[in-house]
mmCIF file of C-alpha atoms in Angstrom:
data_model
loop_
_atom_site.group_PDB
_atom_site.id
_atom_site.type_symbol
_atom_site.label_atom_id
_atom_site.label_comp_id
_atom_site.label_asym_id
_atom_site.label_seq_id
_atom_site.Cartn_x
_atom_site.Cartn_y
_atom_site.Cartn_z
ATOM 1 C CA MET A 1176 94.227 102.501 76.464
ATOM 2 C CA LEU A 1177 95.211 104.390 79.628
ATOM 3 C CA GLU A 1178 97.629 106.509 77.603
ATOM 4 C CA ARG A 1179 94.824 107.362 75.189
ATOM 5 C CA LEU A 1180 92.592 108.386 78.101
ATOM 6 C CA PHE A 1181 95.396 110.635 79.333
ATOM 7 C CA GLU A 1182 95.771 112.214 75.880
ATOM 8 C CA LEU A 1183 92.041 112.896 75.578
ATOM 9 C CA HIS A 1184 91.361 113.920 79.186
ATOM 10 C CA PRO A 1185 94.595 114.914 80.953
ATOM 11 C CA GLN A 1186 92.689 116.783 83.687
ATOM 12 C CA LEU A 1187 91.212 113.440 84.802
ATOM 13 C CA PHE A 1188 93.797 110.833 83.854
ATOM 14 C CA GLY A 1189 96.984 112.929 83.981
ATOM 15 C CA ALA A 1190 99.546 113.524 86.690
ATOM 16 C CA ARG A 1191 96.784 114.339 89.158
ATOM 17 C CA PHE A 1192 93.778 112.037 89.318
ATOM 18 C CA LEU A 1193 90.295 113.241 90.177
ATOM 19 C CA PRO A 1194 87.297 111.191 91.294
ATOM 20 C CA LEU A 1195 85.202 110.363 88.239
ATOM 21 C CA LYS A 1196 81.461 110.914 88.024
ATOM 22 C CA LEU A 1197 79.274 107.870 88.128
ATOM 23 C CA GLY A 1198 78.519 106.808 84.555
ATOM 24 C CA ILE A 1199 81.762 108.182 83.103
ATOM 25 C CA TYR A 1200 82.317 104.924 81.230
ATOM 26 C CA GLU A 1201 79.158 105.530 79.195
ATOM 27 C CA ASP A 1202 80.141 109.186 78.716
ATOM 28 C CA LEU A 1203 83.516 108.144 77.310
ATOM 29 C CA LEU A 1204 81.916 105.713 74.869
ATOM 30 C CA ALA A 1205 79.396 108.347 73.753
ATOM 31 C CA ARG A 1206 81.985 111.078 73.283
ATOM 32 C CA HIS A 1207 84.610 108.857 71.611
ATOM 33 C CA PRO A 1208 82.670 106.116 69.779
ATOM 34 C CA ASP A 1209 85.442 105.477 67.257
ATOM 35 C CA VAL A 1210 88.291 105.517 69.785
ATOM 36 C CA PHE A 1211 87.336 102.931 72.406
ATOM 37 C CA LYS A 1212 86.079 99.372 72.182
ATOM 38 C CA PRO A 1213 83.690 98.831 75.101
ATOM 39 C CA GLU A 1214 85.482 95.754 76.465
ATOM 40 C CA ASP A 1215 88.924 97.414 76.260
ATOM 41 C CA LEU A 1216 87.644 100.579 77.919
ATOM 42 C CA LYS A 1217 86.028 98.544 80.693
ATOM 43 C CA ILE A 1218 89.369 96.877 81.468
ATOM 44 C CA ALA A 1219 91.245 100.194 81.372
ATOM 45 C CA MET A 1220 88.695 101.903 83.606
ATOM 46 C CA GLY A 1221 88.903 99.020 86.072
ATOM 47 C CA LEU A 1222 92.696 99.333 86.226
ATOM 48 C CA HIS A 1223 92.398 103.080 86.694
ATOM 49 C CA ALA A 1224 89.747 102.832 89.420
ATOM 50 C CA ARG A 1225 91.785 100.265 91.371
ATOM 51 C CA SER A 1226 95.033 102.233 91.188
ATOM 52 C CA THR A 1227 96.375 103.659 94.435
ATOM 53 C CA ARG A 1228 96.526 107.148 92.936
ATOM 54 C CA TYR A 1229 92.835 107.036 92.027
ATOM 55 C CA LEU A 1230 91.896 105.632 95.432
ATOM 56 C CA GLU A 1231 93.860 108.471 97.052
ATOM 57 C CA ALA A 1232 91.818 110.957 95.015
ATOM 58 C CA VAL A 1233 88.572 109.348 96.182
ATOM 59 C CA ALA A 1234 89.846 109.165 99.772
ATOM 60 C CA SER A 1235 90.567 112.900 99.677
ATOM 61 C CA GLY A 1236 86.836 113.583 99.545
ATOM 62 C CA LYS A 1237 87.072 115.764 96.438
ATOM 63 C CA GLN A 1238 83.981 115.979 94.249
ATOM 64 C CA ARG A 1239 83.415 113.643 91.316
ATOM 65 C CA HIS A 1240 84.218 115.187 87.918
ATOM 66 C CA ASP A 1241 82.785 114.921 84.425
ATOM 67 C CA LEU A 1242 84.785 114.483 81.211
ATOM 68 C CA ASP A 1243 85.468 118.213 81.030
ATOM 69 C CA GLY A 1244 86.972 118.249 84.522
ATOM 70 C CA ASN A 1245 83.983 119.984 86.108
ATOM 71 C CA PRO A 1246 82.958 118.938 89.634
ATOM 72 C CA VAL A 1247 79.472 117.470 89.382
ATOM 73 C CA GLU A 1248 78.649 115.463 92.500
ATOM 74 C CA PRO A 1249 80.047 114.528 95.896
ATOM 75 C CA VAL A 1250 81.669 111.168 96.468
ATOM 76 C CA ALA A 1251 79.454 109.046 98.705
ATOM 77 C CA PRO A 1252 80.763 108.758 102.289
ATOM 78 C CA GLY A 1253 80.974 104.973 101.909
ATOM 79 C CA HIS A 1254 83.181 105.308 98.828
ATOM 80 C CA VAL A 1255 85.477 107.772 100.602
ATOM 81 C CA HIS A 1256 85.668 105.495 103.629
ATOM 82 C CA HIS A 1257 86.481 102.353 101.666
ATOM 83 C CA ALA A 1258 89.099 104.198 99.600
ATOM 84 C CA ILE A 1259 90.758 105.414 102.820
ATOM 85 C CA LEU A 1260 90.870 101.844 104.138
ATOM 86 C CA GLU A 1261 92.251 100.398 100.906
ATOM 87 C CA VAL A 1262 95.011 103.012 100.670
ATOM 88 C CA PHE A 1263 95.852 102.310 104.332
ATOM 89 C CA ARG A 1264 96.032 98.552 103.701
ATOM 90 C CA ARG A 1265 98.334 99.033 100.720
ATOM 91 C CA ARG A 1266 100.642 101.412 102.571
ATOM 92 C CA GLN A 1267 100.660 99.346 105.763
ATOM 93 C CA GLY A 1268 101.669 96.310 103.726
ATOM 94 C CA ARG A 1269 104.702 98.135 102.307
ATOM 95 C CA THR A 1270 106.034 99.661 105.510
ATOM 96 C CA GLY A 1271 106.789 98.604 109.019
ATOM 97 C CA ASP A 1272 105.569 101.943 110.358
ATOM 98 C CA ASP A 1273 102.417 102.246 112.415
ATOM 99 C CA LEU A 1274 100.038 104.104 110.106
ATOM 100 C CA LEU A 1275 97.007 103.792 112.392
ATOM 101 C CA PRO A 1276 97.283 107.417 113.665
ATOM 102 C CA GLN A 1277 97.161 108.651 110.065
ATOM 103 C CA LEU A 1278 94.222 106.352 109.345
ATOM 104 C CA ARG A 1279 92.313 107.695 112.366
ATOM 105 C CA ALA A 1280 92.997 111.300 111.338
ATOM 106 C CA GLN A 1281 91.738 110.633 107.815
ATOM 107 C CA LEU A 1282 88.652 108.889 109.160
ATOM 108 C CA VAL A 1283 87.913 111.853 111.453
ATOM 109 C CA ARG A 1284 88.109 114.220 108.457
ATOM 110 C CA ALA A 1285 85.877 111.911 106.397
ATOM 111 C CA ILE A 1286 83.298 111.630 109.178
ATOM 112 C CA GLU A 1287 83.226 115.405 109.664
ATOM 113 C CA ALA A 1288 82.974 116.034 105.915
ATOM 114 C CA SER A 1289 80.118 113.543 105.555
ATOM 115 C CA GLY A 1290 77.848 115.482 107.913
ATOM 116 C CA LEU A 1291 76.302 112.168 108.946
ATOM 117 C CA SER A 1292 75.467 111.067 112.459
ATOM 118 C CA ARG A 1293 77.473 108.181 113.898
ATOM 119 C CA GLU A 1294 74.644 105.746 113.199
ATOM 120 C CA ASP A 1295 74.134 106.925 109.621
ATOM 121 C CA TYR A 1296 77.863 106.855 108.943
ATOM 122 C CA MET A 1297 78.138 103.327 110.317
ATOM 123 C CA MET A 1298 75.254 102.223 108.109
ATOM 124 C CA ALA A 1299 76.903 103.820 105.057
ATOM 125 C CA VAL A 1300 80.307 102.224 105.609
ATOM 126 C CA GLY A 1301 79.565 99.007 107.509
ATOM 127 C CA GLY A 1302 82.356 96.483 107.407
ATOM 128 C CA ARG A 1303 83.668 93.371 109.072
ATOM 129 C CA ASP A 1304 87.364 94.234 109.223
ATOM 130 C CA GLU A 1305 88.247 94.329 112.938
ATOM 131 C CA THR A 1306 91.236 96.661 112.462
ATOM 132 C CA ALA A 1307 89.169 99.079 110.386
ATOM 133 C CA ASN A 1308 86.271 98.978 112.849
ATOM 134 C CA ALA A 1309 88.632 99.597 115.781
ATOM 135 C CA ALA A 1310 90.173 102.565 113.936
ATOM 136 C CA LEU A 1311 86.678 103.866 113.188
ATOM 137 C CA ASP A 1312 85.693 103.578 116.869
ATOM 138 C CA GLU A 1313 88.843 105.502 117.819
ATOM 139 C CA ALA A 1314 88.072 108.137 115.172
ATOM 140 C CA PHE A 1315 84.585 108.601 116.632
ATOM 141 C CA ALA A 1316 86.086 108.859 120.129
ATOM 142 C CA GLU A 1317 88.547 111.507 118.914
ATOM 143 C CA LEU A 1318 85.747 113.365 117.161
ATOM 144 C CA GLY A 1319 83.674 113.259 120.357
ATOM 145 C CA ALA A 1320 86.600 114.659 122.359
ATOM 146 C CA ARG A 1321 87.056 117.468 119.814
ATOM 147 C CA GLN A 1322 83.372 118.323 119.959
ATOM 148 C CA ALA A 1323 83.443 118.338 123.762
ATOM 149 C CA LYS A 1324 86.487 120.643 123.700
ATOM 150 C CA ARG A 1325 84.773 122.930 121.192
ATOM 151 C CA GLU A 1326 81.630 123.073 123.329
ATOM 152 C CA ALA A 1327 83.619 123.761 126.515
ATOM 153 C CA LEU A 1328 85.558 126.521 124.765
ATOM 154 C CA ARG A 1329 82.339 128.014 123.389
ATOM 155 C CA ARG A 1330 80.736 128.069 126.843
ATOM 156 C CA ALA A 1331 83.832 129.591 128.436
ATOM 157 C CA PHE A 1332 83.965 132.260 125.728
ATOM 158 C CA GLU A 1333 80.274 133.126 126.089
ATOM 159 C CA ALA A 1334 80.598 133.296 129.876
ATOM 160 C CA SER A 1335 83.729 135.446 129.706
ATOM 161 C CA GLY A 1336 82.038 138.511 128.215
ATOM 162 C CA ARG A 1337 85.314 139.213 126.417
ATOM 163 C CA SER A 1338 86.147 139.774 122.777
ATOM 164 C CA LEU A 1339 87.726 136.866 120.915
ATOM 165 C CA ALA A 1340 91.123 138.570 121.038
ATOM 166 C CA GLU A 1341 90.834 139.204 124.790
ATOM 167 C CA PHE A 1342 89.603 135.660 125.399
ATOM 168 C CA ALA A 1343 92.458 134.141 123.405
ATOM 169 C CA GLU A 1344 95.022 136.284 125.212
ATOM 170 C CA MET A 1345 93.507 135.515 128.609
ATOM 171 C CA TYR A 1346 94.055 131.780 128.052
ATOM 172 C CA GLY A 1347 97.311 132.095 126.099
ATOM 173 C CA MET A 1348 95.694 130.703 122.969
ATOM 174 C CA ASP A 1349 96.210 131.575 119.329
ATOM 175 C CA LEU A 1350 93.380 133.834 118.111
ATOM 176 C CA ALA A 1351 93.080 132.033 114.765
ATOM 177 C CA GLU A 1352 92.854 128.659 116.530
ATOM 178 C CA VAL A 1353 90.149 129.942 118.906
ATOM 179 C CA ARG A 1354 88.226 131.317 115.928
ATOM 180 C CA ARG A 1355 88.559 127.969 114.067
ATOM 181 C CA THR A 1356 87.601 125.922 117.115
ATOM 182 C CA LEU A 1357 84.530 128.050 117.741
ATOM 183 C CA GLY A 1358 83.602 127.794 114.070
ATOM 184 C CA LEU A 1359 83.901 131.516 113.426
ATOM 185 C CA ALA A 1360 85.252 131.936 109.909
ATOM 186 C CA ARG A 1361 85.748 135.711 110.004
ATOM 187 C CA PRO A 1362 86.146 138.126 112.866
ATOM 188 C CA LYS A 1363 83.042 140.125 113.571
ATOM 189 C CA ALA A 1364 83.224 143.894 113.842
ATOM 190 C CA SER A 1365 82.689 143.783 117.586
ATOM 191 C CA ASP A 1366 84.384 140.404 118.118
ATOM 192 C CA THR A 1367 82.323 140.002 121.276
ATOM 193 C CA PRO A 1368 80.116 137.143 122.358
ATOM 194 C CA ALA A 1369 76.411 137.222 121.621
#
């Protein structure tokens, strides 16, 4: 059944998995009524959705995709979060390495991508796993430190009266990193503070 899914929709079930849109099971049955038996498809979809490769795709935060491979909707922050934790648990169980720093970094990216406040994120992902909750607390602490650094850099830049290039040089910093940290995607014509 999984091989047949790959043949019909290689962009979703091929070498690279993509998060699937909610309701894709019904879409598959509607598009291929003579190919799949509902109970067999349900089993195959369950195996696919529980695979590490699929969970990695969900954990990446990529959009959900329809049968044609088109992005159609974001993955809910709770789904991303739980996929990150499950991939971590599987990897941690196979290795003696400490993967907590990688887990924290992924959680920071997921929190930032969600756009949710700490309280809203906690409500969306709530869990009872002490290790996961400790990693989440550390991710929020790291995110808070990054935001404090960004704010301090922004204030120093605004107070300097210098262009971005001059400011970066004055502090021995990489111009691209200063631009990224300050959230400035492109250099402005004047490159001076407002």
